[in-house]
Amino acid sequence: VLTTYCPANNEPIASVRQGNLEDYEETVKMAKEAWKVWADIPAPKRGEIVRQIGDALRQKIKVLGSLVSLEMGKIFVEGVGEVQEYVDVCDYAVGLSRMIGGPILPSERPGHALIEQWNPVGLVGVITAFNFPVAVYGWNSAIAMICGNACLWKGAPTTSLVSVAVTKIIAKVLEDNKLPGAICSLVCGGADIGTAMARDERMDLLSFTGSTKVGKQVALMVQERFGRSLLELGGNNAIIVFEDADLNLVIPSALFAAVGTAGQRCTTARRLFLHESIHDEVVTKLAKAYAQVRIGDPWDSDTLYGPLHTKEAVKMFLDAVEQAKQQGGSVVCGGKVINRPGNYVEPTIVTGLPHNAAIVHTETFAPILYVLKFKEEEEVFAWNNEVKQGLSSSIFTKDLGRIFRWLGPKGSDCGIVNVNIPTSGAEIGGAFGGEKHTGGGRESGSDSWKLYMRRSTCTINYSKDLPLAQGIKFQ
């Protein structure tokens, strides 16, 4: 039994019984049986069920958003926004349920048809992180479901209440439609359950969201059995501000990207590159904006900035600030723990570090922004790309040529490449994910549905002859 705590005051909320390996085994068997029912339902009918799940989430959006605030610690509007994201992905998936499919290709042989058939992989395992305890499961499950897959979810142990609540909402929709609730199964648990999922050959696709360190272990375990994995791992995201940038856009963008969710997004801006001609001006304006951030209880509607998720995160924050100082950085604002109950720390700006300082290349899941000077476009594009992660990136400029160089082969090497908007706040219609140590996975929009399906190239001979390809004669 695991106790979940409120990050705003470190008081216990509830005790949640975790699943053991016997529970996991039973759940996998039930999910596999449920898949047999689900796979026989036509995709548009599956879309109708997903539509109903979206409606059920709409009805509970405020109470579920409150629960996210209570247990994860993000502010209420972000908690509601996260549930809204799941609702939006459901809407997107409904449309997709009538559109997925492969082409009919021209055959070189007379009397032959060449087609691409897409089928569900079967059982999709979804392991999610504490920072988005609703939305990331929603991206995966809504798309996986319309593709004809069953899901088995393991949320973060510290957000078990959210996992249970979401699963109950989905289960009711399924059961009201006389379908097995096990189509969307849940096992609450820790590393033992995650390891079992990674090693289990019955897990046809494993989608993992979390740290690069754990993601690497998951990838190796899945690859060892020639399984499929979808990895959404760390980010060390940069905003680059050129001398011609509109600072009225830059200041709120940098603030939101660095301070939103108390710096606990994988798309959080951790590096801010400023052209040397505007460096001091932007730092002054940004420090003033930081001073106006309203800090408080996450469920208070006036609050813009809440606590870190755990006590361990506070320690990581303090360690990172100390390392930044030791490596030559100056703390412009923040850097300390706030004297109040809960896991509150000051949003922090550090200047004076070189672009290749060890701490700048370390992803600390906390609201620390490293502000760095640059002179030339070529060098700063290279600095954006020199970190091991490749998730999100942004430039602020009015130069059209520079914009297209940034989007091109020698520009950003990230999966998300933005212009005049922050690094965080991705839309569901585009594929979400990144390169290098971010894992290479893509979720939600575009053609990411293909990751949840297997492709067959099918040749049908409807003639009475047997011509061979490439004109080969075998007589």
CSV table of C-alpha atoms in Angstrom, one decimal:
chain,number,residue,atom,x,y,z
A,1,VAL,CA,0.0,0.0,0.0
A,2,LEU,CA,1.4,3.3,-1.1
A,3,THR,CA,0.5,6.7,0.4
A,4,THR,CA,0.1,9.6,-2.0
A,5,TYR,CA,1.0,13.1,-0.7
A,6,CYS,CA,-0.2,16.6,-1.7
A,7,PRO,CA,2.9,18.5,-3.0
A,8,ALA,CA,1.5,21.8,-1.7
A,9,ASN,CA,1.7,20.8,1.9
A,10,ASN,CA,3.2,17.2,2.0
A,11,GLU,CA,0.1,16.0,3.8
A,12,PRO,CA,-1.1,12.5,3.0
A,13,ILE,CA,-4.1,12.3,0.7
A,14,ALA,CA,-4.9,8.6,0.5
A,15,SER,CA,-3.5,5.1,0.5
A,16,VAL,CA,-3.6,3.2,-2.8
A,17,ARG,CA,-3.0,-0.6,-3.0
A,18,GLN,CA,-0.4,-1.3,-5.6
A,19,GLY,CA,-0.6,-4.3,-7.9
A,20,ASN,CA,1.9,-7.2,-7.6
A,21,LEU,CA,3.2,-9.5,-10.3
A,22,GLU,CA,0.3,-11.9,-9.8
A,23,ASP,CA,-2.2,-9.1,-10.3
A,24,TYR,CA,-0.2,-8.1,-13.4
A,25,GLU,CA,-0.4,-11.6,-14.8
A,26,GLU,CA,-4.1,-11.8,-14.3
A,27,THR,CA,-4.6,-8.3,-15.9
A,28,VAL,CA,-2.5,-9.2,-19.0
A,29,LYS,CA,-4.6,-12.3,-19.6
A,30,MET,CA,-7.9,-10.4,-19.2
A,31,ALA,CA,-6.6,-7.6,-21.5
A,32,LYS,CA,-5.6,-10.1,-24.2
A,33,GLU,CA,-9.1,-11.7,-24.0
A,34,ALA,CA,-10.8,-8.3,-24.2
A,35,TRP,CA,-8.7,-7.5,-27.3
A,36,LYS,CA,-10.4,-10.4,-29.1
A,37,VAL,CA,-13.7,-8.6,-28.7
A,38,TRP,CA,-12.4,-5.1,-29.5
A,39,ALA,CA,-10.5,-6.1,-32.6
A,40,ASP,CA,-13.7,-7.4,-34.2
A,41,ILE,CA,-15.5,-4.1,-33.9
A,42,PRO,CA,-15.2,-1.9,-37.0
A,43,ALA,CA,-12.9,1.1,-36.6
A,44,PRO,CA,-15.7,3.8,-36.9
A,45,LYS,CA,-17.6,2.0,-34.1
A,46,ARG,CA,-14.5,2.0,-32.0
A,47,GLY,CA,-14.3,5.7,-32.7
A,48,GLU,CA,-17.9,6.1,-31.3
A,49,ILE,CA,-16.8,4.5,-28.0
A,50,VAL,CA,-13.8,6.9,-27.9
A,51,ARG,CA,-16.1,9.8,-28.5
A,52,GLN,CA,-18.2,8.7,-25.5
A,53,ILE,CA,-15.0,8.5,-23.4
A,54,GLY,CA,-14.2,12.1,-24.4
A,55,ASP,CA,-17.7,13.2,-23.4
A,56,ALA,CA,-17.4,11.4,-20.0
A,57,LEU,CA,-14.1,13.3,-19.4
A,58,ARG,CA,-15.8,16.6,-20.4
A,59,GLN,CA,-18.4,16.0,-17.7
A,60,LYS,CA,-15.7,15.4,-15.0
A,61,ILE,CA,-13.2,17.9,-16.3
A,62,LYS,CA,-13.1,20.3,-13.3
A,63,VAL,CA,-13.1,17.6,-10.6
A,64,LEU,CA,-10.5,15.6,-12.4
A,65,GLY,CA,-8.4,18.7,-13.0
A,66,SER,CA,-8.7,19.4,-9.3
A,67,LEU,CA,-7.4,15.9,-8.5
A,68,VAL,CA,-4.4,16.5,-10.8
A,69,SER,CA,-3.6,19.7,-8.9
A,70,LEU,CA,-4.1,18.0,-5.5
A,71,GLU,CA,-1.9,15.0,-6.3
A,72,MET,CA,0.6,16.2,-8.9
A,73,GLY,CA,0.9,19.8,-7.8
A,74,LYS,CA,0.4,21.7,-11.1
A,75,ILE,CA,-2.0,24.7,-11.0
A,76,PHE,CA,-5.7,24.1,-11.5
A,77,VAL,CA,-5.9,25.7,-15.0
A,78,GLU,CA,-3.1,23.4,-16.1
A,79,GLY,CA,-4.8,20.4,-14.5
A,80,VAL,CA,-8.0,21.2,-16.3
A,81,GLY,CA,-6.0,21.9,-19.5
A,82,GLU,CA,-4.5,18.4,-19.3
A,83,VAL,CA,-7.9,16.7,-19.1
A,84,GLN,CA,-8.9,19.0,-22.0
A,85,GLU,CA,-6.0,17.6,-24.0
A,86,TYR,CA,-7.3,14.0,-23.5
A,87,VAL,CA,-10.8,15.3,-24.6
A,88,ASP,CA,-9.2,16.9,-27.7
A,89,VAL,CA,-7.3,13.7,-28.6
A,90,CYS,CA,-10.5,11.7,-28.3
A,91,ASP,CA,-12.2,14.1,-30.8
A,92,TYR,CA,-9.1,13.8,-33.1
A,93,ALA,CA,-9.2,10.0,-32.8
A,94,VAL,CA,-12.9,9.9,-33.7
A,95,GLY,CA,-12.2,11.5,-37.1
A,96,LEU,CA,-9.1,9.3,-37.6
A,97,SER,CA,-11.3,6.1,-37.0
A,98,ARG,CA,-12.8,6.7,-40.4
A,99,MET,CA,-9.6,7.6,-42.2
A,100,ILE,CA,-6.8,5.1,-41.2
A,101,GLY,CA,-5.8,2.9,-44.1
A,102,GLY,CA,-3.2,2.1,-46.7
A,103,PRO,CA,-3.0,2.7,-50.4
A,104,ILE,CA,-3.9,0.6,-53.4
A,105,LEU,CA,-0.6,0.4,-55.3
A,106,PRO,CA,-0.2,-0.2,-59.1
A,107,SER,CA,0.9,-3.8,-59.7
A,108,GLU,CA,3.3,-4.5,-62.6
A,109,ARG,CA,1.5,-7.8,-63.2
A,110,PRO,CA,-1.7,-8.0,-65.1
A,111,GLY,CA,-4.7,-9.3,-63.1
A,112,HIS,CA,-3.0,-8.5,-59.8
A,113,ALA,CA,-3.9,-6.0,-57.1
A,114,LEU,CA,-1.3,-4.7,-54.6
A,115,ILE,CA,-2.7,-3.2,-51.4
A,116,GLU,CA,-1.4,-2.2,-48.0
A,117,GLN,CA,-3.4,-3.6,-45.0
A,118,TRP,CA,-3.0,-2.1,-41.6
A,119,ASN,CA,-4.0,-4.1,-38.5
A,120,PRO,CA,-3.8,-3.5,-34.7
A,121,VAL,CA,-0.6,-4.7,-33.0
A,122,GLY,CA,-2.7,-6.2,-30.1
A,123,LEU,CA,-1.9,-5.1,-26.6
A,124,VAL,CA,-0.3,-1.7,-26.0
A,125,GLY,CA,1.5,-1.1,-22.7
A,126,VAL,CA,1.5,2.5,-21.6
A,127,ILE,CA,3.9,3.7,-18.9
A,128,THR,CA,3.4,7.4,-18.0
A,129,ALA,CA,5.2,9.9,-15.8
A,130,PHE,CA,4.0,12.0,-12.8
A,131,ASN,CA,4.1,15.3,-14.7
A,132,PHE,CA,1.3,14.6,-17.1
A,133,PRO,CA,-0.7,11.9,-15.3
A,134,VAL,CA,-3.8,12.3,-17.7
A,135,ALA,CA,-2.8,13.7,-21.0
A,136,VAL,CA,0.1,11.3,-22.0
A,137,TYR,CA,-2.1,8.3,-21.3
A,138,GLY,CA,-4.8,10.0,-23.4
A,139,TRP,CA,-2.5,10.6,-26.4
A,140,ASN,CA,-1.7,6.9,-26.4
A,141,SER,CA,-4.9,5.2,-25.4
A,142,ALA,CA,-7.3,7.2,-27.7
A,143,ILE,CA,-5.1,6.5,-30.8
A,144,ALA,CA,-4.3,2.9,-29.8
A,145,MET,CA,-8.1,2.2,-29.2
A,146,ILE,CA,-9.3,3.4,-32.6
A,147,CYS,CA,-6.5,1.4,-34.2
A,148,GLY,CA,-8.1,-1.7,-32.5
A,149,ASN,CA,-5.7,-2.3,-29.6
A,150,ALA,CA,-6.3,-3.0,-26.0
A,151,CYS,CA,-4.3,-1.0,-23.5
A,152,LEU,CA,-2.5,-1.8,-20.2
A,153,TRP,CA,-1.5,1.3,-18.3
A,154,LYS,CA,1.0,1.8,-15.5
A,155,GLY,CA,0.9,5.4,-14.2
A,156,ALA,CA,3.5,6.9,-11.8
A,157,PRO,CA,3.1,5.5,-8.3
A,158,THR,CA,3.0,9.1,-6.9
A,159,THR,CA,-0.1,9.9,-9.0
A,160,SER,CA,-2.0,6.6,-8.5
A,161,LEU,CA,-5.3,8.4,-7.6
A,162,VAL,CA,-5.4,10.1,-11.0
A,163,SER,CA,-4.7,6.8,-12.7
A,164,VAL,CA,-7.5,5.1,-10.8
A,165,ALA,CA,-10.0,7.9,-11.5
A,166,VAL,CA,-9.3,8.1,-15.2
A,167,THR,CA,-9.6,4.3,-15.5
A,168,LYS,CA,-12.9,4.3,-13.7
A,169,ILE,CA,-14.3,6.9,-16.1
A,170,ILE,CA,-13.2,4.9,-19.1
A,171,ALA,CA,-14.3,1.5,-17.7
A,172,LYS,CA,-17.9,2.9,-17.1
A,173,VAL,CA,-18.1,3.9,-20.8
A,174,LEU,CA,-16.9,0.5,-22.0
A,175,GLU,CA,-19.2,-1.4,-19.6
A,176,ASP,CA,-22.2,0.8,-20.5
A,177,ASN,CA,-21.6,-0.3,-24.1
A,178,LYS,CA,-21.5,-4.0,-22.9
A,179,LEU,CA,-17.8,-4.2,-23.7
A,180,PRO,CA,-15.1,-5.6,-21.3
A,181,GLY,CA,-13.5,-2.9,-19.1
A,182,ALA,CA,-10.2,-4.8,-19.5
A,183,ILE,CA,-9.9,-3.2,-23.0
A,184,CYS,CA,-8.3,-0.3,-21.0
A,185,SER,CA,-6.6,-2.1,-18.0
A,186,LEU,CA,-4.6,-0.5,-15.2
A,187,VAL,CA,-2.0,-1.9,-12.9
A,188,CYS,CA,-0.7,0.5,-10.2
A,189,GLY,CA,2.8,-0.4,-9.4
A,190,GLY,CA,6.5,0.5,-9.4
A,191,ALA,CA,9.6,-0.6,-11.2
A,192,ASP,CA,8.7,-4.4,-10.8
A,193,ILE,CA,5.6,-3.9,-12.9
A,194,GLY,CA,7.4,-1.7,-15.5
A,195,THR,CA,10.2,-4.3,-15.8
A,196,ALA,CA,7.6,-7.1,-16.3
A,197,MET,CA,5.9,-5.0,-19.1
A,198,ALA,CA,9.2,-4.3,-20.8
A,199,ARG,CA,10.2,-8.0,-20.8
A,200,ASP,CA,6.7,-9.4,-21.6
A,201,GLU,CA,6.4,-10.8,-25.2
A,202,ARG,CA,2.6,-10.4,-24.9
A,203,MET,CA,3.2,-6.6,-24.8
A,204,ASP,CA,3.0,-5.9,-28.6
A,205,LEU,CA,4.0,-2.2,-28.2
A,206,LEU,CA,5.4,-0.5,-25.1
A,207,SER,CA,5.0,3.2,-24.9
A,208,PHE,CA,7.2,4.7,-22.2
A,209,THR,CA,7.3,8.3,-21.0
A,210,GLY,CA,9.9,9.2,-18.4
A,211,SER,CA,13.6,9.9,-17.8
A,212,THR,CA,16.3,9.1,-20.4
A,213,LYS,CA,18.1,6.9,-17.8
A,214,VAL,CA,15.1,4.6,-17.3
A,215,GLY,CA,14.0,4.8,-20.9
A,216,LYS,CA,17.4,3.4,-22.0
A,217,GLN,CA,16.8,0.4,-19.7
A,218,VAL,CA,13.3,-0.1,-21.1
A,219,ALA,CA,14.5,0.1,-24.7
A,220,LEU,CA,17.2,-2.5,-24.1
A,221,MET,CA,14.7,-4.9,-22.4
A,222,VAL,CA,12.2,-4.5,-25.2
A,223,GLN,CA,14.8,-4.8,-28.0
A,224,GLU,CA,16.2,-7.9,-26.4
A,225,ARG,CA,12.9,-9.7,-27.3
A,226,PHE,CA,12.6,-7.9,-30.6
A,227,GLY,CA,9.6,-6.0,-29.3
A,228,ARG,CA,8.4,-2.5,-30.3
A,229,SER,CA,8.9,0.5,-28.1
A,230,LEU,CA,7.8,4.1,-28.3
A,231,LEU,CA,10.0,6.3,-26.2
A,232,GLU,CA,9.3,9.9,-24.9
A,233,LEU,CA,12.3,10.8,-22.7
A,234,GLY,CA,14.2,13.8,-21.6
A,235,GLY,CA,14.5,17.3,-23.0
A,236,ASN,CA,17.0,20.1,-22.6
A,237,ASN,CA,15.2,22.7,-24.7
A,238,ALA,CA,16.5,26.1,-25.9
A,239,ILE,CA,15.0,29.4,-26.8
A,240,ILE,CA,17.2,31.5,-29.1
A,241,VAL,CA,16.5,35.2,-29.2
A,242,PHE,CA,18.0,37.3,-32.1
A,243,GLU,CA,18.6,41.0,-32.1
A,244,ASP,CA,15.6,41.6,-34.3
A,245,ALA,CA,13.2,39.7,-32.0
A,246,ASP,CA,9.9,41.2,-30.7
A,247,LEU,CA,10.6,41.4,-27.0
A,248,ASN,CA,6.9,41.7,-26.3
A,249,LEU,CA,6.7,38.1,-27.4
A,250,VAL,CA,10.0,36.9,-25.9
A,251,ILE,CA,9.4,37.8,-22.2
A,252,PRO,CA,6.0,36.0,-21.7
A,253,SER,CA,7.2,33.1,-23.8
A,254,ALA,CA,10.4,32.6,-21.9
A,255,LEU,CA,8.5,33.0,-18.6
A,256,PHE,CA,5.8,30.4,-19.5
A,257,ALA,CA,8.3,28.0,-21.0
A,258,ALA,CA,10.6,28.1,-18.0
A,259,VAL,CA,8.2,28.5,-15.1
A,260,GLY,CA,5.1,26.7,-16.3
A,261,THR,CA,4.3,23.5,-14.3
A,262,ALA,CA,7.2,24.7,-12.1
A,263,GLY,CA,9.7,23.6,-14.7
A,264,GLN,CA,8.5,20.0,-14.7
A,265,ARG,CA,7.6,19.6,-18.4
A,266,CYS,CA,9.8,17.7,-20.8
A,267,THR,CA,9.3,20.7,-23.1
A,268,THR,CA,10.4,23.2,-20.4
A,269,ALA,CA,12.9,25.8,-21.6
A,270,ARG,CA,16.1,25.2,-19.7
A,271,ARG,CA,18.5,27.3,-21.9
A,272,LEU,CA,17.8,30.8,-23.1
A,273,PHE,CA,20.3,32.0,-25.7
A,274,LEU,CA,20.3,35.8,-26.1
A,275,HIS,CA,22.2,37.8,-28.7
A,276,GLU,CA,24.9,39.8,-26.9
A,277,SER,CA,23.3,43.1,-28.1
A,278,ILE,CA,20.1,42.5,-26.2
A,279,HIS,CA,21.3,40.2,-23.4
A,280,ASP,CA,21.3,42.7,-20.5
A,281,GLU,CA,17.9,44.2,-21.5
A,282,VAL,CA,16.2,40.9,-21.7
A,283,VAL,CA,17.6,39.6,-18.4
A,284,THR,CA,16.4,42.8,-16.7
A,285,LYS,CA,12.9,42.5,-18.1
A,286,LEU,CA,12.7,38.8,-17.4
A,287,ALA,CA,13.8,39.2,-13.8
A,288,LYS,CA,11.0,41.8,-13.4
A,289,ALA,CA,8.5,39.3,-14.9
A,290,TYR,CA,9.7,36.6,-12.5
A,291,ALA,CA,9.1,38.9,-9.5
A,292,GLN,CA,5.5,39.2,-10.5
A,293,VAL,CA,4.8,35.4,-10.7
A,294,ARG,CA,2.0,34.6,-8.3
A,295,ILE,CA,3.0,31.7,-6.1
A,296,GLY,CA,0.5,29.8,-4.0
A,297,ASP,CA,-1.8,26.8,-3.6
A,298,PRO,CA,-2.2,25.1,-7.0
A,299,TRP,CA,-6.0,24.9,-6.7
A,300,ASP,CA,-6.3,28.7,-6.1
A,301,SER,CA,-7.4,30.3,-9.3
A,302,ASP,CA,-5.0,33.2,-8.9
A,303,THR,CA,-1.9,31.0,-8.6
A,304,LEU,CA,0.4,30.8,-11.6
A,305,TYR,CA,3.2,28.8,-10.0
A,306,GLY,CA,2.8,25.8,-7.6
A,307,PRO,CA,5.1,23.4,-5.9
A,308,LEU,CA,7.5,20.8,-7.2
A,309,HIS,CA,6.1,17.2,-7.1
A,310,THR,CA,8.3,15.7,-4.3
A,311,LYS,CA,10.8,16.5,-1.6
A,312,GLU,CA,13.4,14.7,-3.8
A,313,ALA,CA,12.8,17.3,-6.6
A,314,VAL,CA,13.5,20.1,-4.1
A,315,LYS,CA,16.9,18.5,-3.3
A,316,MET,CA,17.7,18.2,-7.0
A,317,PHE,CA,16.9,21.9,-7.5
A,318,LEU,CA,19.2,22.9,-4.7
A,319,ASP,CA,22.0,20.7,-5.9
A,320,ALA,CA,21.7,22.1,-9.5
A,321,VAL,CA,21.8,25.7,-8.2
A,322,GLU,CA,24.9,24.9,-6.2
A,323,GLN,CA,26.6,23.3,-9.2
A,324,ALA,CA,25.7,26.3,-11.4
A,325,LYS,CA,27.4,28.6,-8.9
A,326,GLN,CA,30.5,26.4,-8.7
A,327,GLN,CA,30.8,26.3,-12.5
A,328,GLY,CA,30.8,30.1,-12.6
A,329,GLY,CA,27.1,31.0,-12.8
A,330,SER,CA,25.5,34.0,-11.2
A,331,VAL,CA,22.0,33.7,-9.7
A,332,VAL,CA,20.0,36.7,-10.9
A,333,CYS,CA,16.8,35.8,-9.1
A,334,GLY,CA,15.5,32.8,-7.1
A,335,GLY,CA,17.7,29.9,-6.2
A,336,LYS,CA,16.2,29.2,-2.8
A,337,VAL,CA,13.5,27.1,-1.1
A,338,ILE,CA,10.4,29.1,-0.2
A,339,ASN,CA,9.6,29.1,3.5
A,340,ARG,CA,6.1,27.6,3.5
A,341,PRO,CA,4.6,24.1,3.8
A,342,GLY,CA,5.1,21.9,0.7
A,343,ASN,CA,7.7,21.6,-2.0
A,344,TYR,CA,8.0,25.2,-3.1
A,345,VAL,CA,11.2,26.7,-4.6
A,346,GLU,CA,11.9,30.0,-6.2
A,347,PRO,CA,11.8,30.2,-10.0
A,348,THR,CA,15.5,30.8,-10.8
A,349,ILE,CA,17.5,32.6,-13.5
A,350,VAL,CA,21.3,31.9,-13.8
A,351,THR,CA,23.6,33.9,-16.1
A,352,GLY,CA,27.3,33.9,-16.9
A,353,LEU,CA,27.8,30.2,-17.7
A,354,PRO,CA,29.4,29.0,-20.9
A,355,HIS,CA,27.2,27.1,-23.3
A,356,ASN,CA,29.0,23.8,-22.6
A,357,ALA,CA,29.0,23.9,-18.8
A,358,ALA,CA,28.2,20.5,-17.4
A,359,ILE,CA,25.2,21.8,-15.5
A,360,VAL,CA,23.8,23.4,-18.6
A,361,HIS,CA,23.9,20.0,-20.3
A,362,THR,CA,22.1,18.4,-17.4
A,363,GLU,CA,18.3,18.2,-17.5
A,364,THR,CA,17.2,19.2,-14.0
A,365,PHE,CA,13.4,18.8,-13.7
A,366,ALA,CA,13.0,22.1,-11.9
A,367,PRO,CA,12.4,25.9,-12.7
A,368,ILE,CA,16.0,26.8,-13.5
A,369,LEU,CA,16.7,28.8,-16.6
A,370,TYR,CA,20.3,29.2,-17.8
A,371,VAL,CA,20.8,32.5,-19.8
A,372,LEU,CA,23.6,32.3,-22.3
A,373,LYS,CA,25.2,34.9,-24.7
A,374,PHE,CA,25.9,34.3,-28.4
A,375,LYS,CA,27.2,36.4,-31.3
A,376,GLU,CA,26.5,34.4,-34.6
A,377,GLU,CA,23.6,32.4,-36.0
A,378,GLU,CA,25.8,29.5,-36.9
A,379,GLU,CA,27.3,29.0,-33.5
A,380,VAL,CA,24.0,29.3,-31.6
A,381,PHE,CA,22.3,26.7,-33.9
A,382,ALA,CA,25.2,24.4,-33.1
A,383,TRP,CA,24.8,25.1,-29.4
A,384,ASN,CA,21.1,24.3,-29.6
A,385,ASN,CA,22.0,20.9,-31.1
A,386,GLU,CA,25.0,20.0,-28.9
A,387,VAL,CA,23.0,18.6,-26.0
A,388,LYS,CA,22.2,14.9,-26.0
A,389,GLN,CA,18.4,15.4,-26.0
A,390,GLY,CA,16.5,16.6,-29.0
A,391,LEU,CA,12.9,17.4,-28.0
A,392,SER,CA,11.8,21.0,-28.4
A,393,SER,CA,13.4,24.3,-29.6
A,394,SER,CA,12.4,27.9,-30.5
A,395,ILE,CA,13.8,30.9,-32.1
A,396,PHE,CA,12.6,34.5,-32.0
A,397,THR,CA,13.4,36.5,-35.1
A,398,LYS,CA,11.7,38.4,-38.0
A,399,ASP,CA,14.4,37.3,-40.5
A,400,LEU,CA,12.6,35.0,-43.1
A,401,GLY,CA,15.9,33.5,-44.4
A,402,ARG,CA,16.9,32.6,-40.8
A,403,ILE,CA,13.5,31.1,-40.1
A,404,PHE,CA,13.9,28.6,-43.0
A,405,ARG,CA,17.5,27.9,-42.2
A,406,TRP,CA,16.3,27.0,-38.6
A,407,LEU,CA,13.7,24.7,-40.0
A,408,GLY,CA,16.1,23.1,-42.5
A,409,PRO,CA,18.8,20.4,-42.5
A,410,LYS,CA,21.4,22.6,-40.7
A,411,GLY,CA,18.9,24.1,-38.2
A,412,SER,CA,17.4,22.6,-35.1
A,413,ASP,CA,17.8,18.8,-34.8
A,414,CYS,CA,14.7,18.6,-32.5
A,415,GLY,CA,11.4,16.9,-33.1
A,416,ILE,CA,9.6,20.1,-32.2
A,417,VAL,CA,11.0,23.2,-34.0
A,418,ASN,CA,9.2,26.5,-33.2
A,419,VAL,CA,9.4,30.1,-34.4
A,420,ASN,CA,8.2,33.1,-32.2
A,421,ILE,CA,6.5,30.8,-29.7
A,422,PRO,CA,7.8,29.0,-26.6
A,423,THR,CA,9.2,25.5,-26.4
A,424,SER,CA,6.2,24.2,-24.4
A,425,GLY,CA,2.5,24.0,-25.3
A,426,ALA,CA,2.4,21.6,-28.3
A,427,GLU,CA,-0.9,21.1,-30.2
A,428,ILE,CA,-2.4,17.6,-30.4
A,429,GLY,CA,-2.6,17.7,-34.3
A,430,GLY,CA,1.1,17.5,-34.7
A,431,ALA,CA,3.2,14.4,-33.9
A,432,PHE,CA,4.8,14.9,-30.5
A,433,GLY,CA,8.3,13.6,-29.7
A,434,GLY,CA,12.0,14.1,-30.2
A,435,GLU,CA,15.3,12.8,-31.5
A,436,LYS,CA,18.6,11.5,-30.0
A,437,HIS,CA,18.3,10.8,-26.2
A,438,THR,CA,14.7,11.9,-26.3
A,439,GLY,CA,14.0,8.5,-27.7
A,440,GLY,CA,12.7,9.1,-31.2
A,441,GLY,CA,9.0,8.3,-30.4
A,442,ARG,CA,6.0,10.2,-31.8
A,443,GLU,CA,2.6,10.4,-30.2
A,444,SER,CA,-0.8,12.0,-30.8
A,445,GLY,CA,-1.2,13.7,-34.3
A,446,SER,CA,0.0,13.4,-37.9
A,447,ASP,CA,0.7,9.8,-38.9
A,448,SER,CA,1.7,8.6,-35.4
A,449,TRP,CA,-1.2,6.2,-35.6
A,450,LYS,CA,1.0,3.9,-37.7
A,451,LEU,CA,3.1,3.1,-34.6
A,452,TYR,CA,0.1,1.4,-33.0
A,453,MET,CA,-0.5,-0.8,-36.0
A,454,ARG,CA,1.3,-3.4,-38.1
A,455,ARG,CA,1.5,-3.1,-41.9
A,456,SER,CA,1.1,-6.0,-44.4
A,457,THR,CA,1.8,-5.6,-48.2
A,458,CYS,CA,-0.8,-7.8,-49.8
A,459,THR,CA,-0.8,-9.1,-53.4
A,460,ILE,CA,-4.0,-10.6,-54.8
A,461,ASN,CA,-4.0,-12.5,-58.1
A,462,TYR,CA,-7.5,-12.4,-59.6
A,463,SER,CA,-6.4,-13.7,-63.0
A,464,LYS,CA,-6.0,-17.3,-64.2
A,465,ASP,CA,-2.3,-16.8,-65.0
A,466,LEU,CA,0.8,-16.8,-62.8
A,467,PRO,CA,3.1,-14.0,-64.1
A,468,LEU,CA,6.2,-13.4,-61.9
A,469,ALA,CA,7.5,-10.0,-60.9
A,470,GLN,CA,10.5,-8.5,-62.7
A,471,GLY,CA,9.5,-10.4,-65.8
A,472,ILE,CA,11.1,-13.6,-64.6
A,473,LYS,CA,10.2,-16.8,-66.6
A,474,PHE,CA,10.1,-20.0,-64.6
A,475,GLN,CA,8.9,-22.8,-67.0
